[in-house]
């Protein structure tokens, strides 16, 4: 049963051209070009999120001290 499923998947991938070595080479090349920009974008988003969280924490601390009797 499992062998039949694996065979079917391999046949399907072959029918759509996903097993073409040139396709994989092109895909890997494209991804290598895109990854640095994606990492930079993710790092910037993380920095923005950290800054927003720190700002929110500062507001909460100030509000807590202002409410103190």
PDB file of C-alpha atoms in Angstrom:
ATOM      1  CA  UNK A   1       0.000   0.000   0.000  1.00  0.00           C
ATOM      2  CA  UNK A   2       2.702   2.496   1.021  1.00  0.00           C
ATOM      3  CA  UNK A   3       4.782   1.605  -2.017  1.00  0.00           C
ATOM      4  CA  UNK A   4       1.796   2.347  -4.247  1.00  0.00           C
ATOM      5  CA  UNK A   5       1.276   5.736  -2.630  1.00  0.00           C
ATOM      6  CA  UNK A   6       4.953   6.616  -3.009  1.00  0.00           C
ATOM      7  CA  UNK A   7       4.859   5.492  -6.633  1.00  0.00           C
ATOM      8  CA  UNK A   8       1.774   7.607  -7.261  1.00  0.00           C
ATOM      9  CA  UNK A   9       3.376  10.676  -5.715  1.00  0.00           C
ATOM     10  CA  UNK A  10       6.557  10.227  -7.741  1.00  0.00           C
ATOM     11  CA  UNK A  11       4.511   9.774 -10.923  1.00  0.00           C
ATOM     12  CA  UNK A  12       2.468  12.881 -10.148  1.00  0.00           C
ATOM     13  CA  UNK A  13       5.598  14.941  -9.463  1.00  0.00           C
ATOM     14  CA  UNK A  14       7.071  13.722 -12.720  1.00  0.00           C
ATOM     15  CA  UNK A  15       3.915  14.617 -14.631  1.00  0.00           C
ATOM     16  CA  UNK A  16       4.030  18.236 -13.449  1.00  0.00           C
ATOM     17  CA  UNK A  17       7.763  18.511 -14.133  1.00  0.00           C
ATOM     18  CA  UNK A  18       8.818  18.792 -10.491  1.00  0.00           C
ATOM     19  CA  UNK A  19      11.521  16.159 -10.919  1.00  0.00           C
ATOM     20  CA  UNK A  20      13.340  18.146 -13.614  1.00  0.00           C
ATOM     21  CA  UNK A  21      16.907  18.845 -12.354  1.00  0.00           C
ATOM     22  CA  UNK A  22      17.016  22.171 -14.205  1.00  0.00           C
ATOM     23  CA  UNK A  23      13.885  23.305 -12.384  1.00  0.00           C
ATOM     24  CA  UNK A  24      15.471  22.538  -9.019  1.00  0.00           C
ATOM     25  CA  UNK A  25      18.702  24.334  -9.966  1.00  0.00           C
ATOM     26  CA  UNK A  26      16.714  27.424 -10.977  1.00  0.00           C
ATOM     27  CA  UNK A  27      14.608  27.264  -7.821  1.00  0.00           C
ATOM     28  CA  UNK A  28      17.654  26.977  -5.572  1.00  0.00           C
ATOM     29  CA  UNK A  29      19.376  29.846  -7.373  1.00  0.00           C
ATOM     30  CA  UNK A  30      16.296  32.074  -7.019  1.00  0.00           C
ATOM     31  CA  UNK A  31      15.925  31.242  -3.345  1.00  0.00           C
ATOM     32  CA  UNK A  32      19.595  31.973  -2.672  1.00  0.00           C
ATOM     33  CA  UNK A  33      19.037  35.410  -4.153  1.00  0.00           C
ATOM     34  CA  UNK A  34      15.887  36.013  -2.103  1.00  0.00           C
ATOM     35  CA  UNK A  35      16.999  34.671   1.295  1.00  0.00           C
ATOM     36  CA  UNK A  36      19.276  37.598   2.305  1.00  0.00           C
ATOM     37  CA  UNK A  37      16.499  40.125   1.703  1.00  0.00           C
ATOM     38  CA  UNK A  38      14.003  37.934   3.563  1.00  0.00           C
ATOM     39  CA  UNK A  39      16.374  37.605   6.528  1.00  0.00           C
ATOM     40  CA  UNK A  40      16.933  41.358   6.603  1.00  0.00           C
ATOM     41  CA  UNK A  41      13.183  41.979   6.478  1.00  0.00           C
ATOM     42  CA  UNK A  42      12.556  39.461   9.276  1.00  0.00           C
ATOM     43  CA  UNK A  43      15.274  41.037  11.419  1.00  0.00           C
ATOM     44  CA  UNK A  44      13.804  44.504  10.924  1.00  0.00           C
ATOM     45  CA  UNK A  45      10.316  43.224  11.770  1.00  0.00           C
ATOM     46  CA  UNK A  46      11.699  41.632  14.934  1.00  0.00           C
ATOM     47  CA  UNK A  47      13.375  44.891  15.924  1.00  0.00           C
ATOM     48  CA  UNK A  48      10.127  46.797  15.362  1.00  0.00           C
ATOM     49  CA  UNK A  49       8.172  44.286  17.428  1.00  0.00           C
ATOM     50  CA  UNK A  50      10.728  44.433  20.242  1.00  0.00           C
ATOM     51  CA  UNK A  51      10.642  48.232  20.241  1.00  0.00           C
ATOM     52  CA  UNK A  52       6.840  48.230  20.354  1.00  0.00           C
ATOM     53  CA  UNK A  53       6.813  45.721  23.218  1.00  0.00           C
ATOM     54  CA  UNK A  54       9.374  47.764  25.155  1.00  0.00           C
ATOM     55  CA  UNK A  55       7.347  50.925  24.594  1.00  0.00           C
ATOM     56  CA  UNK A  56       4.178  49.204  25.813  1.00  0.00           C
ATOM     57  CA  UNK A  57       5.995  47.917  28.904  1.00  0.00           C
ATOM     58  CA  UNK A  58       7.287  51.421  29.644  1.00  0.00           C
ATOM     59  CA  UNK A  59       3.733  52.799  29.381  1.00  0.00           C
ATOM     60  CA  UNK A  60       2.443  50.099  31.737  1.00  0.00           C
ATOM     61  CA  UNK A  61       5.178  50.808  34.285  1.00  0.00           C
ATOM     62  CA  UNK A  62       4.544  54.567  34.133  1.00  0.00           C
ATOM     63  CA  UNK A  63       0.812  54.021  34.526  1.00  0.00           C
ATOM     64  CA  UNK A  64       1.383  51.740  37.504  1.00  0.00           C
ATOM     65  CA  UNK A  65       3.557  54.326  39.248  1.00  0.00           C
ATOM     66  CA  UNK A  66       1.089  57.131  38.493  1.00  0.00           C
ATOM     67  CA  UNK A  67      -1.742  55.161  40.108  1.00  0.00           C
ATOM     68  CA  UNK A  68       0.231  54.609  43.315  1.00  0.00           C
ATOM     69  CA  UNK A  69      -1.110  56.562  46.283  1.00  0.00           C
TER      70      UNK A  69
END
